[in-house]
Amino acid sequence: GENVEQHPSTLSVQEGDSAVIKCTYSDSASNYFPWYKQELGKGPQLIIDIRSNVGEKKDQRIAVTLNKTAKHFSLHITETQPEDSAVYFCAALRSNDYKLSFGAGTTVTVRA
Amino acid sequence: GAGVSQSPSNKVTEKGKDVELRCDPISGHTALYWYRQSLGQGLEFLIYFQGNSAPDKSGLPSDRFSAERTGGSVSTLTIQRTQQEDSAVYLCASSLGGGPGETQYFGPGTRLLVL
């Protein structure tokens, strides 16, 4: 099955700085890569996703990049704000599958 | 519109008791998924429904776990004879058509604690 690794496990940044989280996947058949943000006591919320036919996608302060050859994808948050503090999960989904394979999560803390 | 809802939000039970967890998907979504989030295991897939049928039950950890979906909407996850290792957050998600590669939207989860 698909194996997704996520780094770092924790990330502390100063408000206004950028945060980068990296994930690798093992199955070249994966073609959909969502990122979820989970705040304490809540369910994962989709923040951005990318499909394998594009290399980059941006939505305001959030961007995701995908390198299919190297089988890795990254989340970039610019101009971080305290409300960006949360646990972020990457995931991968194979083209013929329904179950998401998740990374272990990154706890992001934005220091004011 | 309303998102995925789950009930109860928290459940404390004694070892050996049965529990039922409920999920209401987004209106119009035909696919429904259950995942489990535990400290040591991260987020794990449990089961997938397309309409009322479950073509993929591969993630259910034991025969104590079962799930059903009626009317193509509400789903119930049942854990019989609960064990302490069942303590986790049980998350439900739904997607529009259930085709491969669809975006899945999650509910807030049910936090289960087995004493």
Short mmCIF file of C-alpha atoms in Angstrom, two decimals:
data_model
loop_
_atom_site.label_atom_id
_atom_site.label_comp_id
_atom_site.label_asym_id
_atom_site.label_seq_id
_atom_site.Cartn_x
_atom_site.Cartn_y
_atom_site.Cartn_z
CA GLY A 1 0.00 0.00 0.00
CA GLU A 2 0.85 3.68 -0.03
CA ASN A 3 3.32 4.98 2.57
CA VAL A 4 3.43 8.71 3.28
CA GLU A 5 6.19 10.26 5.36
CA GLN A 6 5.94 13.79 6.70
CA HIS A 7 8.60 16.13 8.10
CA PRO A 8 9.13 17.85 10.42
CA SER A 9 6.92 16.54 13.20
CA THR A 10 6.99 19.93 14.93
CA LEU A 11 7.68 23.39 13.57
CA SER A 12 7.92 26.66 15.47
CA VAL A 13 8.06 29.89 13.48
CA GLN A 14 7.98 33.58 14.25
CA GLU A 15 4.87 35.41 13.17
CA GLY A 16 5.36 36.74 9.67
CA ASP A 17 7.91 34.10 8.69
CA SER A 18 7.28 31.22 6.30
CA ALA A 19 6.60 27.60 7.20
CA VAL A 20 7.38 24.63 4.98
CA ILE A 21 6.23 21.05 5.51
CA LYS A 22 7.46 18.23 3.30
CA CYS A 23 5.95 14.85 2.45
CA THR A 24 7.11 11.90 0.42
CA TYR A 25 5.02 9.07 -0.96
CA SER A 26 5.91 5.63 -2.18
CA ASP A 27 3.33 4.65 -4.79
CA SER A 28 3.74 6.21 -8.23
CA ALA A 29 0.04 5.49 -8.86
CA SER A 30 -0.92 8.22 -6.37
CA ASN A 31 -2.26 11.26 -8.17
CA TYR A 32 -4.17 13.32 -5.62
CA PHE A 33 -2.51 15.08 -2.67
CA PRO A 34 -4.65 17.03 -0.18
CA TRP A 35 -3.47 18.96 2.85
CA TYR A 36 -5.59 19.16 5.97
CA LYS A 37 -5.39 21.50 8.95
CA GLN A 38 -6.62 20.21 12.30
CA GLU A 39 -7.22 22.50 15.24
CA LEU A 40 -7.55 21.20 18.77
CA GLY A 41 -10.79 19.31 19.29
CA LYS A 42 -11.86 19.59 15.65
CA GLY A 43 -11.82 17.41 12.57
CA PRO A 44 -9.33 17.85 9.71
CA GLN A 45 -10.22 20.72 7.41
CA LEU A 46 -9.10 20.67 3.78
CA ILE A 47 -6.95 23.73 3.06
CA ILE A 48 -5.49 22.98 -0.35
CA ASP A 49 -5.01 20.07 -2.69
CA ILE A 50 -3.09 19.27 -5.85
CA ARG A 51 -3.43 16.69 -8.57
CA SER A 52 -0.58 15.12 -10.43
CA ASN A 53 -1.19 17.00 -13.66
CA VAL A 54 0.11 20.25 -12.12
CA GLY A 55 3.31 21.12 -10.30
CA GLU A 56 2.17 24.00 -8.13
CA LYS A 57 -1.00 25.53 -6.77
CA LYS A 58 -1.51 28.68 -4.72
CA ASP A 59 -4.33 30.03 -2.61
CA GLN A 60 -3.50 33.34 -0.95
CA ARG A 61 -0.81 32.60 1.66
CA ILE A 62 -0.81 28.88 1.04
CA ALA A 63 0.92 27.02 -1.77
CA VAL A 64 1.60 23.39 -2.55
CA THR A 65 4.29 22.04 -4.86
CA LEU A 66 4.51 18.55 -6.32
CA ASN A 67 7.51 16.73 -7.76
CA LYS A 68 6.21 13.50 -9.30
CA THR A 69 9.63 12.26 -10.30
CA ALA A 70 10.96 12.49 -6.77
CA LYS A 71 7.58 11.54 -5.27
CA HIS A 72 7.44 14.44 -2.87
CA PHE A 73 5.15 17.37 -2.24
CA SER A 74 5.35 20.35 0.08
CA LEU A 75 3.11 22.87 1.80
CA HIS A 76 4.28 26.46 2.03
CA ILE A 77 2.63 28.99 4.31
CA THR A 78 3.85 32.56 3.93
CA GLU A 79 3.39 35.49 6.32
CA THR A 80 2.34 33.15 9.11
CA GLN A 81 -0.20 34.33 11.66
CA PRO A 82 -1.08 32.98 15.13
CA GLU A 83 -4.26 31.42 13.72
CA ASP A 84 -2.09 29.22 11.49
CA SER A 85 -1.07 27.30 14.63
CA ALA A 86 -2.49 23.79 14.23
CA VAL A 87 -1.58 20.25 13.18
CA TYR A 88 -1.16 19.86 9.43
CA PHE A 89 -1.54 16.52 7.65
CA CYS A 90 -0.53 15.62 4.14
CA ALA A 91 -2.22 12.73 2.38
CA ALA A 92 -2.03 10.79 -0.84
CA LEU A 93 -4.67 8.95 -2.83
CA ARG A 94 -4.04 6.44 -5.60
CA SER A 95 -5.86 6.90 -8.87
CA ASN A 96 -7.94 3.73 -8.46
CA ASP A 97 -8.48 3.98 -4.73
CA TYR A 98 -10.74 5.59 -2.17
CA LYS A 99 -8.78 5.55 1.03
CA LEU A 100 -6.49 8.41 1.91
CA SER A 101 -3.05 7.56 3.25
CA PHE A 102 -1.97 10.20 5.74
CA GLY A 103 1.36 11.47 6.96
CA ALA A 104 1.95 11.51 10.70
CA GLY A 105 1.24 15.23 11.00
CA THR A 106 3.21 18.40 11.74
CA THR A 107 2.41 20.54 14.76
CA VAL A 108 2.95 24.15 13.73
CA THR A 109 3.29 26.85 16.37
CA VAL A 110 3.39 30.47 15.29
CA ARG A 111 5.04 32.66 17.93
CA ALA A 112 3.66 36.16 18.27
CA GLY B 1 -24.56 24.29 3.52
CA ALA B 2 -24.02 22.11 6.57
CA GLY B 3 -20.90 20.02 6.77
CA VAL B 4 -20.42 16.48 8.00
CA SER B 5 -21.82 16.04 11.49
CA GLN B 6 -21.04 13.33 14.01
CA SER B 7 -22.53 12.29 17.31
CA PRO B 8 -21.81 12.00 20.10
CA SER B 9 -18.87 14.38 20.20
CA ASN B 10 -17.46 12.53 23.21
CA LYS B 11 -18.15 9.07 24.57
CA VAL B 12 -16.78 7.42 27.69
CA THR B 13 -17.56 3.76 28.14
CA GLU B 14 -16.44 0.82 30.17
CA LYS B 15 -14.40 -2.01 28.74
CA GLY B 16 -16.67 -4.71 27.35
CA LYS B 17 -19.59 -2.44 26.52
CA ASP B 18 -20.87 -1.81 22.98
CA VAL B 19 -20.87 1.69 21.45
CA GLU B 20 -22.53 3.23 18.42
CA LEU B 21 -21.13 6.25 16.63
CA ARG B 22 -23.20 8.20 14.12
CA CYS B 23 -22.28 10.16 11.02
CA ASP B 24 -24.43 12.47 8.90
CA PRO B 25 -22.66 13.23 5.61
CA ILE B 26 -22.97 16.39 3.58
CA SER B 27 -26.34 16.42 1.85
CA GLY B 28 -26.10 14.90 -1.63
CA HIS B 29 -22.80 13.14 -1.01
CA THR B 30 -23.04 9.50 -1.99
CA ALA B 31 -19.71 8.33 -0.60
CA LEU B 32 -18.92 8.05 3.10
CA TYR B 33 -15.72 7.06 4.85
CA TRP B 34 -14.74 6.21 8.41
CA TYR B 35 -11.21 6.83 9.72
CA ARG B 36 -9.67 6.41 13.15
CA GLN B 37 -7.16 8.79 14.67
CA SER B 38 -5.12 7.47 17.57
CA LEU B 39 -1.93 8.66 19.20
CA GLY B 40 0.31 5.88 18.08
CA GLN B 41 -1.20 5.17 14.68
CA GLY B 42 -2.12 8.50 13.15
CA LEU B 43 -5.09 8.60 10.79
CA GLU B 44 -6.16 5.16 9.56
CA PHE B 45 -8.83 4.24 7.05
CA LEU B 46 -11.56 1.94 8.37
CA ILE B 47 -14.34 1.56 5.80
CA TYR B 48 -15.84 3.14 2.68
CA PHE B 49 -19.47 3.27 1.60
CA GLN B 50 -20.83 3.98 -1.85
CA GLY B 51 -24.54 4.45 -1.31
CA ASN B 52 -25.58 1.77 1.15
CA SER B 53 -22.97 -0.78 0.18
CA ALA B 54 -19.47 -1.07 1.56
CA PRO B 55 -17.11 -2.18 -1.19
CA ASP B 56 -14.07 -1.66 1.03
CA LYS B 57 -14.03 -2.81 4.64
CA SER B 58 -10.32 -3.53 4.58
CA GLY B 59 -9.46 -1.17 7.41
CA LEU B 60 -11.75 -2.56 10.08
CA PRO B 61 -9.33 -3.77 12.77
CA SER B 62 -11.33 -6.75 14.02
CA ASP B 63 -14.72 -8.42 13.79
CA ARG B 64 -15.82 -6.35 16.79
CA PHE B 65 -16.10 -3.42 14.40
CA SER B 66 -19.01 -3.10 11.99
CA ALA B 67 -20.69 -0.28 10.11
CA GLU B 68 -23.85 0.22 8.19
CA ARG B 69 -25.45 2.92 6.13
CA THR B 70 -29.13 3.23 5.45
CA GLY B 71 -30.99 5.34 2.92
CA GLY B 72 -27.72 6.38 1.36
CA SER B 73 -27.22 8.93 4.11
CA VAL B 74 -26.61 8.33 7.83
CA SER B 75 -23.99 5.79 8.84
CA THR B 76 -23.42 4.05 12.15
CA LEU B 77 -20.12 2.58 13.29
CA THR B 78 -20.57 -0.04 16.00
CA ILE B 79 -17.83 -1.34 18.24
CA GLN B 80 -18.77 -4.41 20.27
CA ARG B 81 -17.09 -5.47 23.49
CA THR B 82 -14.93 -2.36 23.55
CA GLN B 83 -11.27 -2.64 24.57
CA GLN B 84 -8.98 0.07 25.90
CA GLU B 85 -7.04 0.08 22.64
CA ASP B 86 -10.23 1.21 20.88
CA SER B 87 -9.81 4.62 22.55
CA ALA B 88 -9.33 7.10 19.71
CA VAL B 89 -11.04 9.79 17.70
CA TYR B 90 -13.35 8.31 15.08
CA LEU B 91 -13.67 10.56 12.06
CA CYS B 92 -16.23 10.41 9.30
CA ALA B 93 -15.81 11.98 5.86
CA SER B 94 -17.95 12.24 2.77
CA SER B 95 -17.41 12.98 -0.90
CA LEU B 96 -19.76 13.85 -3.71
CA GLY B 97 -19.82 10.92 -6.09
CA GLY B 98 -17.50 8.37 -4.60
CA GLY B 99 -15.24 8.11 -7.59
CA PRO B 100 -11.55 7.53 -7.05
CA GLY B 101 -9.58 10.65 -6.22
CA GLU B 102 -12.46 12.73 -4.90
CA THR B 103 -12.03 15.36 -2.24
CA GLN B 104 -13.11 14.09 1.17
CA TYR B 105 -14.63 16.44 3.76
CA PHE B 106 -14.31 15.49 7.40
CA GLY B 107 -16.61 15.86 10.37
CA PRO B 108 -15.51 16.94 13.85
CA GLY B 109 -15.07 13.38 15.09
CA THR B 110 -16.23 11.36 18.09
CA ARG B 111 -13.72 11.08 20.90
CA LEU B 112 -14.06 7.62 22.42
CA LEU B 113 -12.49 6.74 25.74
CA VAL B 114 -12.70 3.15 26.96
CA LEU B 115 -11.99 2.79 30.66
#
